[in-house]
Amino acid sequence: MSGIVGIYHRSGAPMEQALLQSLVAFLSYRGPDSREFWMDGSIGLGHAMLRTTNESLDERQPGNLDGRFWITADARLDGRAEFIAELERSGRVVRPNAHDSELILHAYATWGTPCVEHLRGDFSFAIWDAQNKQLFCARDHLGIKPFYYLQQGDLFLLSNTLNCIRVHPEVSGELNEAAIGDFLLFGLNCDNATTSFRDIQRLPPAHSLSISPEGPKLRRYWTPPTDGRIRYRKPEEYIENFHSLLEAAVTDRLRTDRAGILLSRGLDSSSLAAVAKDVSARGAQTIDIRCYAPIFESLIPDREGEYAREVAEFLRLPVKFMALDQVQLFAGWDNPEFSLPEPVEDPLFRGFLDSCRNVSADCRVLLSGKGVDNLLDFQMWPYAGDLRRNGEWRRLSSDMANYFWIRPFPWRDIRTRVKKIIGKDPEMPIFPLWFNREFLHRAKLQARWKELCEHPVVPSTHPIVVISAGDPVSVPGPADCKLSSCTSAVSLVLRKNASAGGHGPAHPRTRSHASEYAVRGQSGLGSTAESRGRSAKPDAVERGFRSLHRTLGGGGAAW
């Protein structure tokens, strides 16, 4: 991803050019194509460019519109054609090949701060409104792109790179003990508005932040839809709809002439490869698609490479195998290009980082199926509760009977939920006993443990599995929790891999349209496909393979 940085003195103090330049220089590993800055009075913006789309080949940032609005952005927008048409209907004159950052500026000029409600895609940006003396910042719906900031007196710092903010001489290195406690308890910081450093904050997903001389204004601009349920008469219709959304998401991410896919033996990456090949074959531009399969040759007995090879051969895509057996897990830990901004449990991080660096020699866009299980995994109990609240007793009894017919009875889970119903305390996971006692009391870790383990979204029998995947505490409901689970540790690691490797990570199934469909359509999908003893994902993959098989001139079934 590209690197962005900004400094704003709300008091009107002049910008220090040397300081701004040093922060931009720190971001050089993120943007090898160009590094530029712009400053005017008390505001300064910087950018380190990584070109990943056809439209960005001649892009320069920070960019401006009519000299009034200036932007630094790491952004890739979905549905460009539809969005440009919407802007033109609002009276804007937009170039067909406008950069994504240029489209965001047009949106801001048209709608002001509510412009984020019209954006789709992955983005993290800051816009300086010279006339209103306002700095407007925003982060995408699911938090795929990071955004960190510091507000200290009249000083406001922003970047999509946490360690870039730490370079500023006025930033303290004091730690946030609550975040450290979360990591020790759950594997990562579960508060999506804070970081491991006391003074540095995170802009939560689906939020915007306006900074003016009067002060900051934080606003949530999007909430996952929970007001309606998608119902189809046939199970195949759920699959068809999701397949069309997945195809659109992959198409949005293939605005380039070369792309890579992290391929495993799983259904997620295999389906992405099939859809990507299909999109390339039918598109106006032929895309050079290559597969990359990180494997263990001897350290771990595994058939990952064998299955990945079968998929690649069927799709007629080249595949490169990258052995991880000799990876030194902690080598280069102090290199800013290698280190994660915050602690996350990922022992194989360095191995995948090396793999991504190899990929960057061939392409700038890397598709990945990481995190998809968190979005599409079917959960019976929330679905059953939904049916109960709506009084659909006949459907509840039928679907529960089908569910327990194809799955073993989870006696412990049932016992826990019965205890909740009758008012008894359910079994709690054992609290770790190895904490330093002073730190334990100072950070209130036992209260935090109880808070997250008893959260209504978290299954009581396996709370840490869900907590470690997302942020179920600072969000209002189950839909939020489900979407957050796609964008925490997995996204953090992939972003770091990509930035150090010199390419942009792409998560097609985290497109907000697809995520909304997963939330609103899951109950129907679960009641049809899952209760009949099969998953929707194999059907979707098979459909993609069949489509590709026909494209390649084959006949009959793809499997």
XYZ file of C-alpha atoms in Angstrom:
559
model
C 0.000 0.000 0.000
C 1.048 3.621 -0.433
C 2.137 5.646 2.581
C 0.360 8.797 3.760
C 1.265 11.346 6.416
C -0.029 14.720 7.549
C 0.757 17.401 10.126
C -1.652 20.139 11.186
C -1.063 22.874 13.758
C -4.518 24.033 14.870
C -2.940 27.091 16.474
C -1.722 28.291 13.074
C 1.965 27.644 13.813
C 4.014 27.342 10.598
C 4.994 23.956 9.196
C 8.567 22.694 9.524
C 9.568 21.490 6.070
C 12.508 19.389 7.253
C 10.308 17.517 9.729
C 7.626 16.783 7.136
C 10.268 15.594 4.683
C 11.729 13.242 7.286
C 8.334 11.624 7.854
C 7.820 11.175 4.122
C 11.299 9.663 3.850
C 10.403 7.154 6.569
C 7.559 5.936 4.327
C 9.877 5.207 1.408
C 9.547 1.437 1.873
C 5.797 1.773 1.351
C 6.029 3.825 -1.819
C 8.972 3.095 -4.121
C 7.492 4.949 -7.119
C 7.480 8.527 -5.834
C 7.692 10.518 -2.605
C 6.289 14.032 -2.483
C 4.916 16.554 -0.010
C 2.877 19.741 0.004
C 2.614 22.394 2.705
C 0.793 25.658 3.181
C 1.030 27.606 6.415
C 0.107 25.321 9.295
C -0.796 22.249 7.214
C 1.474 19.735 5.516
C 0.650 16.517 3.639
C 3.025 13.837 2.396
C 2.763 10.743 0.241
C 4.850 7.722 -0.777
C 3.360 6.194 -3.929
C 2.922 2.525 -4.788
C 1.167 2.263 -8.157
C -1.219 -0.717 -8.241
C -3.897 0.275 -10.796
C -3.895 1.368 -14.423
C -5.240 4.788 -13.444
C -2.428 5.403 -10.953
C 0.399 5.138 -13.489
C 0.571 8.936 -13.878
C -0.876 9.863 -10.476
C 0.881 12.328 -8.195
C 0.059 12.959 -4.565
C -0.625 15.029 -2.599
C -3.140 16.049 -5.248
C -5.575 18.929 -5.423
C -8.840 20.039 -6.974
C -9.023 23.686 -8.044
C -6.337 24.545 -5.497
C -8.977 24.466 -2.759
C -8.971 20.810 -1.721
C -5.770 18.827 -1.161
C -5.582 15.098 -0.518
C -3.185 12.376 0.533
C -4.741 8.944 0.185
C -4.130 5.248 0.085
C -7.275 4.253 -1.761
C -8.768 1.828 -4.242
C -12.434 2.445 -5.060
C -15.018 -0.146 -6.072
C -17.594 0.383 -8.801
C -15.744 3.243 -10.487
C -18.057 3.478 -13.509
C -21.176 3.726 -11.364
C -19.509 6.202 -9.022
C -18.354 8.445 -11.876
C -21.893 8.387 -13.281
C -23.235 9.421 -9.867
C -20.788 12.329 -9.726
C -21.748 13.443 -13.231
C -25.436 13.377 -12.329
C -24.527 15.743 -9.496
C -22.985 18.184 -11.968
C -19.309 17.229 -11.749
C -17.120 16.934 -14.842
C -14.953 13.870 -14.288
C -12.261 12.326 -16.463
C -13.018 8.648 -17.306
C -9.490 7.655 -16.246
C -9.426 9.867 -13.144
C -7.307 8.612 -10.268
C -9.171 7.232 -7.278
C -7.879 10.087 -5.120
C -9.231 12.532 -7.705
C -12.665 10.892 -7.495
C -12.605 11.258 -3.717
C -11.866 14.972 -4.110
C -14.803 15.325 -6.519
C -16.991 13.551 -3.969
C -15.888 15.906 -1.197
C -16.473 18.943 -3.428
C -19.974 17.635 -4.184
C -21.232 16.398 -0.820
C -18.781 17.681 1.781
C -18.034 15.443 4.758
C -20.965 13.066 3.977
C -19.037 12.087 0.831
C -17.832 8.922 2.588
C -21.386 7.603 2.489
C -21.041 7.442 -1.310
C -17.656 5.688 -1.376
C -17.092 1.953 -1.758
C -13.744 0.240 -1.568
C -10.635 0.244 0.578
C -9.457 3.713 1.563
C -7.653 5.786 4.121
C -7.268 9.481 3.364
C -7.018 13.051 4.607
C -8.389 16.114 2.770
C -7.424 19.687 3.569
C -10.279 22.121 2.924
C -8.448 25.443 2.537
C -11.569 27.609 2.546
C -13.071 26.128 5.705
C -9.690 25.517 7.392
C -10.690 21.920 8.048
C -8.831 18.626 7.830
C -11.193 15.779 6.957
C -10.056 12.182 7.483
C -11.817 8.883 6.797
C -11.303 5.134 6.856
C -13.149 2.497 4.822
C -16.172 0.525 5.995
C -14.312 -2.583 7.182
C -11.013 -1.024 8.175
C -8.957 -2.739 5.473
C -6.755 0.346 5.208
C -5.216 1.533 8.495
C -5.396 5.078 9.842
C -3.495 6.249 12.934
C -3.470 9.696 14.480
C -2.209 11.709 17.418
C -3.807 14.785 18.914
C -1.636 16.529 21.458
C -2.517 20.095 22.299
C -2.669 21.991 19.002
C -0.673 19.317 17.151
C -2.482 16.775 14.969
C -0.529 13.992 13.251
C -1.894 11.368 10.888
C -0.537 8.427 8.940
C -1.489 4.962 7.776
C 1.780 3.795 9.351
C 1.960 3.800 13.133
C 5.746 3.929 13.324
C 5.780 6.984 11.063
C 3.904 8.925 13.742
C 6.383 7.712 16.341
C 9.218 9.356 14.365
C 7.864 12.807 15.290
C 9.996 14.184 18.157
C 7.002 15.258 20.250
C 5.428 11.791 20.353
C 5.852 9.888 23.605
C 6.840 6.234 23.699
C 4.584 5.535 26.690
C 2.680 2.273 26.320
C -1.062 1.726 26.578
C -1.307 -0.941 29.271
C -4.898 -1.810 28.368
C -3.813 -2.735 24.839
C -0.846 -4.717 26.129
C -3.188 -6.546 28.488
C -5.534 -7.381 25.615
C -2.648 -8.846 23.649
C -1.526 -11.001 26.558
C -5.082 -12.212 27.169
C -6.471 -12.572 23.660
C -3.614 -12.336 21.172
C -4.256 -8.767 19.965
C -5.636 -5.397 21.039
C -9.438 -5.774 20.947
C -10.172 -2.019 21.075
C -10.322 -0.729 17.510
C -9.885 2.907 18.601
C -6.570 2.555 20.448
C -3.051 1.265 19.850
C -0.287 -0.169 22.011
C 0.978 3.393 22.505
C -0.803 5.699 24.917
C -0.870 8.820 22.733
C -1.524 7.241 19.309
C -5.112 6.413 18.372
C -6.735 4.424 15.592
C -9.584 5.764 13.503
C -12.130 2.927 13.758
C -13.542 1.362 10.589
C -16.498 3.209 9.027
C -15.603 6.451 10.818
C -14.614 9.918 9.708
C -12.773 12.571 11.688
C -12.949 16.317 11.085
C -10.263 18.559 12.600
C -10.738 22.325 12.732
C -9.485 25.140 14.973
C -12.554 24.493 17.131
C -11.579 20.870 17.764
C -12.170 17.324 16.487
C -15.448 15.722 15.439
C -15.658 11.931 15.164
C -18.569 10.416 13.244
C -19.611 6.908 12.341
C -20.901 6.973 8.766
C -21.926 3.328 8.242
C -23.317 0.453 10.272
C -23.749 -3.101 8.963
C -27.387 -3.580 7.941
C -29.484 -5.608 10.360
C -32.929 -4.269 9.488
C -33.809 -6.813 6.857
C -33.215 -10.394 5.851
C -32.531 -11.589 2.332
C -34.785 -14.506 1.450
C -34.805 -16.548 -1.751
C -37.019 -19.461 -2.682
C -34.155 -21.654 -3.892
C -30.735 -22.263 -2.301
C -29.097 -21.744 -5.686
C -30.266 -18.128 -5.733
C -28.145 -17.304 -2.665
C -25.133 -18.764 -4.420
C -25.857 -16.927 -7.672
C -26.127 -13.590 -5.867
C -22.953 -14.105 -3.888
C -21.114 -15.277 -7.000
C -22.087 -12.089 -8.839
C -20.866 -9.975 -5.911
C -17.617 -11.938 -5.721
C -17.066 -11.501 -9.449
C -17.637 -7.750 -9.139
C -15.214 -7.571 -6.212
C -12.490 -9.440 -8.090
C -13.049 -7.257 -11.160
C -12.645 -4.108 -9.056
C -9.278 -5.382 -7.824
C -7.915 -6.388 -11.223
C -7.414 -2.910 -12.679
C -3.887 -3.882 -13.665
C -2.000 -5.920 -16.234
C -0.439 -8.341 -13.723
C -1.792 -9.912 -10.549
C -0.876 -12.686 -8.152
C -2.973 -15.041 -6.049
C -1.877 -16.673 -2.800
C -3.029 -20.197 -3.580
C -3.581 -22.992 -1.083
C -5.627 -26.156 -1.106
C -8.573 -24.284 0.378
C -11.822 -23.354 -1.313
C -11.357 -19.630 -0.697
C -8.190 -19.033 -2.712
C -9.197 -21.648 -5.309
C -12.477 -19.885 -6.005
C -10.669 -16.541 -6.266
C -8.279 -18.021 -8.815
C -11.166 -19.407 -10.873
C -13.097 -16.146 -10.828
C -9.972 -14.071 -11.571
C -9.152 -16.231 -14.585
C -12.733 -15.906 -15.800
C -12.701 -12.116 -15.331
C -9.430 -11.825 -17.242
C -10.706 -13.978 -20.111
C -13.879 -11.908 -20.536
C -12.398 -8.468 -19.905
C -11.184 -5.858 -22.343
C -7.663 -6.197 -20.959
C -5.836 -9.506 -20.653
C -4.314 -9.868 -17.205
C -1.221 -11.910 -16.480
C -2.365 -13.940 -13.444
C 0.104 -16.043 -11.497
C -0.348 -18.226 -8.434
C 1.994 -18.412 -5.457
C 1.825 -21.237 -2.934
C 3.763 -20.996 0.348
C 4.466 -24.584 1.419
C 6.501 -26.712 3.798
C 8.503 -29.375 1.999
C 9.717 -31.369 5.001
C 9.172 -29.468 8.252
C 5.428 -30.129 8.299
C 3.927 -33.160 6.492
C 1.310 -31.557 4.305
C -0.291 -31.933 0.861
C -0.864 -28.191 0.404
C 1.409 -28.002 -2.622
C -0.157 -31.041 -4.261
C -3.660 -29.612 -4.111
C -2.513 -26.135 -5.137
C -0.792 -27.647 -8.172
C -3.982 -29.467 -9.187
C -5.987 -26.241 -9.026
C -3.371 -24.267 -10.977
C -3.086 -26.970 -13.648
C -6.842 -27.145 -14.073
C -7.065 -23.379 -14.451
C -3.987 -23.325 -16.695
C -2.298 -20.799 -14.451
C 1.412 -20.784 -13.615
C 2.204 -21.541 -9.980
C 5.356 -20.848 -8.000
C 6.001 -22.803 -4.808
C 7.782 -20.994 -2.001
C 9.235 -23.252 0.691
C 9.124 -21.905 4.242
C 11.116 -24.682 5.950
C 14.286 -22.617 6.415
C 12.627 -19.379 7.524
C 14.260 -17.695 10.524
C 11.252 -16.547 12.511
C 12.832 -13.556 14.260
C 15.444 -12.459 11.746
C 15.329 -8.714 11.068
C 12.885 -8.066 13.907
C 14.227 -4.527 14.359
C 13.895 -3.575 10.672
C 10.939 -1.135 10.285
C 10.018 -2.837 7.016
C 9.567 -6.163 8.778
C 8.102 -5.286 12.165
C 4.370 -5.155 12.764
C 3.152 -1.864 14.265
C 1.515 -3.738 17.123
C 1.964 -7.214 18.611
C -0.052 -9.970 16.961
C 0.340 -13.701 17.429
C 1.658 -14.879 14.063
C 4.711 -17.143 14.307
C 4.894 -17.572 10.527
C 4.779 -13.853 9.778
C 8.397 -13.683 8.643
C 7.932 -16.630 6.297
C 4.953 -15.092 4.561
C 6.771 -11.769 4.459
C 9.616 -13.385 2.531
C 7.063 -14.966 0.205
C 5.450 -11.612 -0.478
C 8.807 -10.048 -1.259
C 9.283 -12.730 -3.913
C 5.854 -11.972 -5.363
C 6.646 -8.269 -5.760
C 9.139 -9.044 -8.516
C 6.239 -10.201 -10.710
C 3.204 -8.129 -9.746
C 1.855 -5.255 -7.661
C -1.555 -6.761 -6.788
C -1.887 -9.896 -4.664
C -5.284 -11.530 -4.090
C -5.800 -13.495 -0.903
C -8.598 -15.550 0.609
C -7.393 -14.890 4.152
C -10.126 -14.129 6.662
C -13.004 -15.385 4.535
C -14.016 -18.106 6.986
C -14.757 -15.431 9.584
C -17.206 -13.769 7.209
C -18.959 -16.790 5.713
C -18.784 -19.316 8.539
C -22.302 -20.342 9.518
C -23.213 -20.065 13.223
C -26.305 -21.998 14.293
C -27.066 -20.369 17.639
C -27.395 -16.731 16.473
C -29.580 -17.957 13.609
C -31.773 -19.957 16.004
C -32.130 -16.922 18.257
C -33.156 -14.836 15.257
C -35.917 -17.311 14.371
C -37.100 -17.419 17.992
C -37.326 -13.617 18.241
C -39.393 -13.527 15.048
C -41.722 -16.291 16.195
C -40.804 -18.653 13.350
C -41.213 -21.753 15.516
C -41.908 -24.257 12.740
C -38.819 -23.241 10.822
C -36.773 -23.214 14.029
C -37.708 -26.787 14.929
C -37.131 -28.025 11.379
C -33.749 -26.362 10.942
C -32.527 -27.360 14.402
C -33.457 -30.980 13.694
C -31.583 -30.895 10.397
C -28.595 -29.219 12.027
C -28.216 -31.813 14.768
C -28.748 -34.594 12.241
C -25.610 -33.676 10.310
C -23.470 -32.513 13.235
C -22.512 -34.097 16.576
C -24.439 -32.808 19.579
C -22.368 -30.049 21.216
C -23.337 -31.121 24.733
C -21.057 -28.647 26.483
C -22.435 -25.774 24.429
C -26.013 -26.840 25.159
C -25.277 -27.172 28.886
C -23.754 -23.691 28.966
C -26.727 -22.109 27.222
C -29.246 -23.887 29.446
C -27.425 -22.482 32.480
C -27.775 -19.004 31.008
C -31.495 -19.502 30.463
C -32.149 -20.652 34.046
C -30.005 -17.882 35.494
C -26.904 -19.806 36.541
C -23.449 -18.547 35.700
C -22.021 -20.389 32.674
C -18.597 -21.935 32.763
C -15.853 -19.381 32.222
C -12.457 -20.061 30.707
C -9.698 -20.246 33.294
C -8.017 -16.878 33.812
C -4.231 -17.010 33.250
C -2.346 -17.114 36.540
C 1.082 -16.036 35.327
C 0.500 -12.250 35.270
C 2.556 -9.867 37.354
C 0.187 -9.023 40.194
C 0.793 -5.259 40.079
C 0.202 -5.127 36.329
C -2.866 -7.350 36.660
C -4.547 -4.935 39.087
C -3.290 -1.758 37.415
C -4.609 -2.789 33.986
C -7.795 -4.329 35.459
C -7.209 -7.500 33.468
C -9.675 -9.690 35.342
C -12.497 -7.244 34.650
C -11.469 -7.094 30.988
C -11.392 -10.892 30.803
C -14.891 -11.119 32.229
C -16.174 -8.331 29.964
C -15.087 -9.980 26.733
C -15.849 -13.551 27.746
C -19.424 -12.604 28.669
C -20.108 -10.482 25.595
C -23.406 -11.659 24.013
C -21.856 -12.081 20.576
C -19.180 -14.436 21.863
C -20.032 -18.156 22.250
C -19.468 -19.004 25.913
C -17.734 -22.294 25.210
C -15.149 -20.868 22.845
C -14.878 -17.133 23.573
C -11.223 -16.613 22.804
C -11.491 -18.060 19.312
C -13.976 -15.368 18.347
C -12.355 -12.564 20.304
C -8.958 -13.162 18.767
C -10.515 -12.853 15.332
C -12.138 -9.462 15.762
C -13.427 -6.711 18.002
C -16.755 -7.698 19.581
C -16.629 -5.180 22.428
C -16.643 -1.708 20.929
C -19.332 -2.431 18.337
C -23.102 -2.517 18.773
C -24.191 -5.891 17.459
C -23.541 -9.312 15.930
C -23.258 -7.977 12.392
C -20.513 -5.608 13.479
C -18.699 -8.406 15.258
C -18.853 -10.634 12.200
C -17.472 -7.976 9.871
C -14.794 -6.906 12.333
C -13.506 -10.444 12.458
C -12.381 -10.154 8.852
C -10.196 -7.141 9.337
C -8.122 -7.423 12.490
C -5.036 -9.568 12.835
C -5.347 -11.137 9.386
C -5.587 -7.771 7.661
C -2.785 -6.317 9.784
C -0.381 -9.102 8.845
C -1.294 -9.040 5.147
C -0.861 -5.264 4.984
C 2.599 -5.504 6.501
C 3.538 -8.358 4.188
C 2.349 -6.371 1.197
C 3.977 -3.078 2.108
C 7.352 -4.655 2.741
C 6.968 -6.813 -0.340
C 6.140 -3.914 -2.649
C 2.583 -4.747 -3.659
C -0.973 -4.069 -2.545
C -3.017 -6.747 -0.751
C -6.545 -7.310 -2.021
C -9.349 -9.032 -0.128
C -12.201 -9.484 -2.634
C -14.671 -10.988 -0.186
C -14.319 -8.049 2.182
C -15.940 -5.752 -0.365
C -18.659 -4.015 1.647
C -21.453 -5.136 -0.717
C -20.382 -8.752 -0.290
C -20.071 -8.296 3.463
C -23.534 -6.761 3.729
C -24.921 -9.685 1.759
C -23.139 -12.159 4.033
C -24.711 -10.523 7.094
C -28.224 -10.108 5.722
C -28.359 -13.304 3.700
C -26.583 -15.667 6.037
C -29.665 -16.772 7.915
C -31.346 -17.751 4.689
C -28.196 -19.333 3.330
C -27.731 -21.268 6.535
C -31.310 -22.475 6.648
C -31.127 -23.836 3.109
C -27.619 -24.970 2.261
C -26.318 -25.766 5.742
C -29.409 -27.480 7.090
C -29.415 -29.778 4.082
C -25.949 -30.962 4.937
C -23.834 -29.052 2.460
C -21.957 -25.772 2.408
C -22.648 -23.018 -0.091
C -18.967 -22.478 -0.781
C -18.302 -25.769 -2.656
C -21.244 -25.024 -4.929
C -19.924 -21.530 -5.573
C -16.476 -22.856 -6.386
C -17.880 -25.558 -8.639
C -19.967 -22.962 -10.447
C -16.875 -20.825 -10.977
C -14.907 -23.789 -12.289
C -17.720 -24.795 -14.627
C -17.902 -21.271 -15.996
C -14.161 -21.226 -16.521
C -14.240 -24.702 -18.072
C -16.737 -23.494 -20.668
C -14.594 -20.424 -21.314
C -11.582 -22.646 -21.981
C -13.576 -24.675 -24.467
C -14.270 -27.704 -22.279
C -17.506 -29.563 -21.933
C -19.357 -31.151 -19.056
C -18.660 -30.691 -15.390
C -15.555 -29.022 -14.080
C -14.992 -31.500 -11.268
